[in-house]
mmCIF file of C-alpha atoms in Angstrom:
data_model
loop_
_atom_site.group_PDB
_atom_site.id
_atom_site.type_symbol
_atom_site.label_atom_id
_atom_site.label_comp_id
_atom_site.label_asym_id
_atom_site.label_seq_id
_atom_site.Cartn_x
_atom_site.Cartn_y
_atom_site.Cartn_z
ATOM 1 C CA MET J 1 0.000 0.000 0.000
ATOM 2 C CA SER J 2 1.840 3.090 -1.221
ATOM 3 C CA PHE J 3 1.741 6.288 0.823
ATOM 4 C CA ASP J 4 0.643 9.665 -0.491
ATOM 5 C CA ARG J 5 -0.893 12.823 0.901
ATOM 6 C CA ASN J 6 -3.585 13.213 -1.746
ATOM 7 C CA ILE J 7 -7.079 13.759 -0.374
ATOM 8 C CA LYS J 8 -8.864 10.474 0.298
ATOM 9 C CA ILE J 9 -12.592 10.228 1.008
ATOM 10 C CA ALA J 10 -13.553 7.407 3.381
ATOM 11 C CA PRO J 11 -17.329 6.976 3.689
ATOM 12 C CA SER J 12 -18.362 5.523 7.043
ATOM 13 C CA ILE J 13 -20.690 2.556 6.708
ATOM 14 C CA LEU J 14 -22.279 3.611 9.983
ATOM 15 C CA ALA J 15 -24.461 5.750 7.696
ATOM 16 C CA ALA J 16 -25.156 2.931 5.220
ATOM 17 C CA ASP J 17 -28.094 0.528 4.980
ATOM 18 C CA PHE J 18 -27.239 -2.076 7.635
ATOM 19 C CA ALA J 19 -29.290 -4.708 5.796
ATOM 20 C CA ASN J 20 -27.245 -4.270 2.620
ATOM 21 C CA PHE J 21 -23.620 -3.684 3.648
ATOM 22 C CA GLY J 22 -21.928 -5.622 0.860
ATOM 23 C CA ALA J 23 -23.803 -3.804 -1.880
ATOM 24 C CA GLU J 24 -23.341 -0.474 -0.099
ATOM 25 C CA CYS J 25 -19.557 -0.972 -0.002
ATOM 26 C CA GLN J 26 -19.530 -1.793 -3.699
ATOM 27 C CA ALA J 27 -21.723 1.211 -4.475
ATOM 28 C CA ILE J 28 -19.608 3.790 -2.657
ATOM 29 C CA GLU J 29 -16.414 2.456 -4.214
ATOM 30 C CA ALA J 30 -17.976 2.549 -7.672
ATOM 31 C CA GLN J 31 -18.978 6.145 -6.958
ATOM 32 C CA GLY J 32 -15.452 7.241 -6.072
ATOM 33 C CA ALA J 33 -14.723 6.346 -2.445
ATOM 34 C CA ASP J 34 -11.014 5.860 -1.764
ATOM 35 C CA TRP J 35 -11.379 3.948 1.505
ATOM 36 C CA VAL J 36 -14.237 2.303 3.394
ATOM 37 C CA HIS J 37 -14.395 3.342 7.059
ATOM 38 C CA VAL J 38 -15.818 0.906 9.613
ATOM 39 C CA ASP J 39 -16.807 2.386 12.996
ATOM 40 C CA VAL J 40 -16.716 -0.289 15.694
ATOM 41 C CA MET J 41 -18.490 0.655 18.951
ATOM 42 C CA ASP J 42 -18.912 -1.363 22.108
ATOM 43 C CA GLY J 43 -21.493 0.468 24.232
ATOM 44 C CA HIS J 44 -18.781 0.868 26.866
ATOM 45 C CA PHE J 45 -16.072 3.196 25.581
ATOM 46 C CA VAL J 46 -18.738 5.036 23.585
ATOM 47 C CA PRO J 47 -22.521 5.148 24.153
ATOM 48 C CA ASN J 48 -23.499 3.093 21.135
ATOM 49 C CA ILE J 49 -23.097 -0.442 19.772
ATOM 50 C CA SER J 50 -22.356 -1.129 16.100
ATOM 51 C CA PHE J 51 -20.593 -4.247 14.826
ATOM 52 C CA GLY J 52 -17.547 -6.465 15.241
ATOM 53 C CA PRO J 53 -15.043 -8.692 13.459
ATOM 54 C CA ALA J 54 -17.703 -10.921 11.883
ATOM 55 C CA THR J 55 -19.196 -7.945 10.039
ATOM 56 C CA CYS J 56 -15.750 -6.873 8.854
ATOM 57 C CA ALA J 57 -15.045 -10.367 7.559
ATOM 58 C CA ALA J 58 -18.410 -10.439 5.778
ATOM 59 C CA ILE J 59 -17.894 -7.146 3.949
ATOM 60 C CA ARG J 60 -14.192 -7.610 3.182
ATOM 61 C CA PRO J 61 -14.809 -9.497 -0.100
ATOM 62 C CA HIS J 62 -16.964 -6.581 -1.271
ATOM 63 C CA ILE J 63 -14.223 -3.976 -0.648
ATOM 64 C CA LYS J 64 -11.575 -3.532 -3.321
ATOM 65 C CA THR J 65 -9.923 -0.460 -1.776
ATOM 66 C CA VAL J 66 -8.878 0.002 1.864
ATOM 67 C CA MET J 67 -10.836 -1.281 4.855
ATOM 68 C CA ASP J 68 -10.193 1.281 7.567
ATOM 69 C CA VAL J 69 -11.355 -0.076 10.945
ATOM 70 C CA HIS J 70 -11.826 2.442 13.762
ATOM 71 C CA LEU J 71 -12.060 0.740 17.149
ATOM 72 C CA MET J 72 -14.092 2.771 19.630
ATOM 73 C CA ILE J 73 -13.810 -0.002 22.181
ATOM 74 C CA SER J 74 -12.084 -0.708 25.473
ATOM 75 C CA PRO J 75 -10.191 -2.904 26.051
ATOM 76 C CA VAL J 76 -8.594 -2.986 22.611
ATOM 77 C CA ASP J 77 -5.781 -5.523 22.650
ATOM 78 C CA PRO J 78 -7.864 -8.731 22.946
ATOM 79 C CA TYR J 79 -9.631 -7.925 19.665
ATOM 80 C CA ILE J 80 -6.757 -6.787 17.461
ATOM 81 C CA GLU J 81 -6.013 -10.205 15.975
ATOM 82 C CA ALA J 82 -9.670 -10.854 15.153
ATOM 83 C CA PHE J 83 -10.006 -7.605 13.220
ATOM 84 C CA ALA J 84 -6.710 -8.229 11.429
ATOM 85 C CA GLN J 85 -7.881 -11.708 10.419
ATOM 86 C CA ALA J 86 -11.147 -10.139 9.229
ATOM 87 C CA GLY J 87 -9.132 -8.200 6.668
ATOM 88 C CA ALA J 88 -8.614 -4.749 8.182
ATOM 89 C CA ASP J 89 -5.945 -2.764 6.354
ATOM 90 C CA PHE J 90 -5.832 -0.103 9.081
ATOM 91 C CA ILE J 91 -6.764 -0.684 12.716
ATOM 92 C CA THR J 92 -7.116 2.478 14.785
ATOM 93 C CA ALA J 93 -7.312 2.478 18.572
ATOM 94 C CA HIS J 94 -8.107 5.419 20.837
ATOM 95 C CA ILE J 95 -5.317 6.629 23.079
ATOM 96 C CA GLU J 96 -7.982 7.162 25.750
ATOM 97 C CA ALA J 97 -9.099 3.507 25.556
ATOM 98 C CA THR J 98 -5.905 1.774 26.599
ATOM 99 C CA PRO J 99 -3.298 2.474 29.291
ATOM 100 C CA HIS J 100 -0.521 1.035 27.133
ATOM 101 C CA THR J 101 -0.977 2.586 23.689
ATOM 102 C CA HIS J 102 2.621 1.868 22.708
ATOM 103 C CA ARG J 103 2.019 -1.862 23.222
ATOM 104 C CA THR J 104 -1.307 -1.649 21.385
ATOM 105 C CA LEU J 105 0.287 -0.051 18.319
ATOM 106 C CA GLN J 106 3.016 -2.699 18.358
ATOM 107 C CA ALA J 107 0.347 -5.394 18.465
ATOM 108 C CA ILE J 108 -1.557 -3.868 15.546
ATOM 109 C CA ARG J 109 1.567 -3.755 13.407
ATOM 110 C CA GLY J 110 2.459 -7.247 14.561
ATOM 111 C CA SER J 111 -0.903 -8.464 13.283
ATOM 112 C CA GLY J 112 -0.016 -7.251 9.783
ATOM 113 C CA ALA J 113 -2.294 -4.215 9.752
ATOM 114 C CA LYS J 114 -1.334 -0.553 9.619
ATOM 115 C CA ALA J 115 -1.551 1.101 13.039
ATOM 116 C CA GLY J 116 -3.720 4.119 13.780
ATOM 117 C CA VAL J 117 -4.194 6.141 16.947
ATOM 118 C CA ALA J 118 -7.298 8.270 17.522
ATOM 119 C CA LEU J 119 -7.660 11.410 19.636
ATOM 120 C CA ASN J 120 -10.934 12.555 21.151
ATOM 121 C CA PRO J 121 -11.662 16.313 20.994
ATOM 122 C CA GLY J 122 -10.420 16.861 24.554
ATOM 123 C CA THR J 123 -7.087 15.079 24.019
ATOM 124 C CA PRO J 124 -4.135 17.250 22.909
ATOM 125 C CA ALA J 125 -1.915 16.428 19.964
ATOM 126 C CA ASP J 126 1.142 16.233 22.210
ATOM 127 C CA ALA J 127 -0.306 13.117 23.880
ATOM 128 C CA ILE J 128 0.915 11.009 20.943
ATOM 129 C CA GLU J 129 4.248 12.721 20.255
ATOM 130 C CA HIS J 130 6.229 9.727 21.510
ATOM 131 C CA LEU J 131 4.077 7.235 19.589
ATOM 132 C CA LEU J 132 4.545 8.601 16.089
ATOM 133 C CA ASP J 133 7.302 6.190 15.084
ATOM 134 C CA LEU J 134 4.846 3.310 15.646
ATOM 135 C CA THR J 135 1.957 5.044 13.897
ATOM 136 C CA ASP J 136 0.716 4.948 10.299
ATOM 137 C CA LEU J 137 -2.392 7.094 10.828
ATOM 138 C CA VAL J 138 -3.612 9.673 13.332
ATOM 139 C CA CYS J 139 -7.393 10.021 13.546
ATOM 140 C CA VAL J 140 -8.557 13.388 14.854
ATOM 141 C CA MET J 141 -12.092 13.207 16.191
ATOM 142 C CA THR J 142 -14.059 16.317 15.273
ATOM 143 C CA VAL J 143 -17.096 15.092 17.195
ATOM 144 C CA ASN J 144 -17.330 13.205 20.473
ATOM 145 C CA PRO J 145 -17.430 9.584 19.298
ATOM 146 C CA GLY J 146 -20.501 7.406 19.504
ATOM 147 C CA PHE J 147 -23.051 8.657 17.012
ATOM 148 C CA GLY J 148 -23.174 9.798 13.390
ATOM 149 C CA GLY J 149 -24.599 13.079 12.189
ATOM 150 C CA GLN J 150 -23.110 15.271 14.910
ATOM 151 C CA LYS J 151 -22.016 18.882 14.538
ATOM 152 C CA PHE J 152 -18.370 19.491 13.590
ATOM 153 C CA ILE J 153 -16.009 20.581 16.375
ATOM 154 C CA ASP J 154 -13.190 22.799 15.076
ATOM 155 C CA MET J 155 -9.887 20.985 15.674
ATOM 156 C CA THR J 156 -7.816 22.828 13.056
ATOM 157 C CA SER J 157 -5.189 23.982 15.546
ATOM 158 C CA LYS J 158 -4.698 20.379 16.687
ATOM 159 C CA ILE J 159 -4.401 19.212 13.064
ATOM 160 C CA ARG J 160 -1.752 21.847 12.340
ATOM 161 C CA ARG J 161 0.177 20.820 15.452
ATOM 162 C CA LEU J 162 0.069 17.175 14.376
ATOM 163 C CA ARG J 163 1.201 18.072 10.875
ATOM 164 C CA ASP J 164 4.227 19.859 12.342
ATOM 165 C CA MET J 165 4.979 16.938 14.658
ATOM 166 C CA ILE J 166 4.713 14.369 11.861
ATOM 167 C CA GLY J 167 7.099 16.208 9.540
ATOM 168 C CA ASP J 168 8.139 13.937 6.679
ATOM 169 C CA ARG J 169 7.033 10.677 8.335
ATOM 170 C CA PRO J 170 4.604 8.640 6.161
ATOM 171 C CA ILE J 171 1.650 9.137 8.517
ATOM 172 C CA HIS J 172 -1.890 9.957 7.406
ATOM 173 C CA ILE J 173 -3.980 12.520 9.266
ATOM 174 C CA GLU J 174 -7.590 11.387 9.235
ATOM 175 C CA ILE J 175 -10.600 13.473 10.258
ATOM 176 C CA ASP J 176 -13.695 11.781 11.639
ATOM 177 C CA GLY J 177 -16.866 13.707 12.442
ATOM 178 C CA GLY J 178 -18.989 16.330 10.754
ATOM 179 C CA VAL J 179 -17.051 16.311 7.481
ATOM 180 C CA ASP J 180 -18.971 17.886 4.590
ATOM 181 C CA PRO J 181 -18.186 20.354 1.774
ATOM 182 C CA LYS J 182 -18.163 23.232 4.284
ATOM 183 C CA THR J 183 -15.767 21.685 6.798
ATOM 184 C CA ALA J 184 -13.552 19.710 4.384
ATOM 185 C CA PRO J 185 -11.521 22.773 3.296
ATOM 186 C CA LEU J 186 -10.787 23.704 6.918
ATOM 187 C CA VAL J 187 -9.262 20.343 7.787
ATOM 188 C CA ALA J 188 -7.488 19.889 4.453
ATOM 189 C CA GLN J 189 -5.875 23.302 4.734
ATOM 190 C CA ALA J 190 -4.669 22.408 8.229
ATOM 191 C CA GLY J 191 -2.978 19.249 6.920
ATOM 192 C CA ALA J 192 -5.448 16.363 6.870
ATOM 193 C CA ASP J 193 -5.508 13.932 3.946
ATOM 194 C CA VAL J 194 -8.138 11.294 4.879
ATOM 195 C CA LEU J 195 -11.684 12.575 5.362
ATOM 196 C CA VAL J 196 -14.269 10.276 6.909
ATOM 197 C CA ALA J 197 -17.801 11.178 5.867
ATOM 198 C CA GLY J 198 -20.919 9.392 7.040
ATOM 199 C CA SER J 199 -24.247 11.084 6.469
ATOM 200 C CA ALA J 200 -22.604 13.616 4.129
ATOM 201 C CA ALA J 201 -21.456 10.794 1.832
ATOM 202 C CA PHE J 202 -24.589 8.634 1.917
ATOM 203 C CA ARG J 203 -27.220 11.394 1.959
ATOM 204 C CA GLY J 204 -29.898 11.102 -0.725
ATOM 205 C CA GLY J 205 -28.727 7.829 -2.245
ATOM 206 C CA SER J 206 -29.209 4.088 -1.980
ATOM 207 C CA VAL J 207 -27.928 0.884 -3.534
ATOM 208 C CA SER J 208 -30.636 1.189 -6.179
ATOM 209 C CA ASN J 209 -29.867 4.885 -6.698
ATOM 210 C CA PRO J 210 -26.133 5.317 -5.989
ATOM 211 C CA ALA J 211 -25.541 8.428 -8.115
ATOM 212 C CA PRO J 212 -26.049 10.783 -5.128
ATOM 213 C CA TYR J 213 -23.179 8.999 -3.351
ATOM 214 C CA GLY J 214 -20.874 9.955 -6.195
ATOM 215 C CA GLU J 215 -22.048 13.548 -6.233
ATOM 216 C CA ASN J 216 -21.598 13.815 -2.462
ATOM 217 C CA ILE J 217 -18.086 12.374 -2.628
ATOM 218 C CA ARG J 218 -17.132 14.658 -5.527
ATOM 219 C CA GLN J 219 -18.374 17.723 -3.672
ATOM 220 C CA ILE J 220 -16.401 16.877 -0.531
ATOM 221 C CA ARG J 221 -13.259 16.105 -2.535
ATOM 222 C CA ALA J 222 -13.526 19.264 -4.639
ATOM 223 C CA ALA J 223 -14.031 21.398 -1.557
ATOM 224 C CA ALA J 224 -10.994 19.844 0.153
ATOM 225 C CA GLU J 225 -8.723 19.969 -2.882
ATOM 226 C CA GLY J 226 -9.620 23.571 -3.576
ATOM 227 C CA VAL J 227 -7.305 24.619 -0.760
ATOM 228 C CA TRP J 228 -4.879 21.684 -0.685
ATOM 229 C CA VAL J 229 -1.220 22.529 -1.397
#
């Protein structure tokens, strides 16, 4: 998997039709999605329950691009191998969810997946400064995790700080929460390159009418790339 800082749109299947995940994954990829983002929630670390490794394994054959698995669960370590075996390309754990994030990132890489670390809105960028050499992706939460469709929280100063800290390391900066054509330029200008979009990507479309997915993705990408340098 080659690294680049081009804008990547990663629709979150949390906003998809749960009864039709395989077809939804195929539809968003056909309409221009770069990655497929899978939000895993446990009802403990966050106040919602979504899905687990079995769902990831079921949709993996329908995903030709990147399966980006975001673990909003605690504990994390006992489940890393299961998500890796389910086909996750990236596995992201929250720094707030584990007391030994360094060990968790080592375990993710040891499983064969790329390692991500996520930061809730109240967690400063400096919290992961000493983890960057074990990290392939930093996920900046721009909502408090747990539910889709929330209002964007401005984290541009944190994104800029992370971009400075990362320097020339091959580490993606991913934004998760409230991404749409209005907020995409703000985060892209600050240094983000992976934009997770849930309701903004899936709004107005369906498996039988996927064209709105493509239009949504194009609008978010165009807005982000308009300021990207």
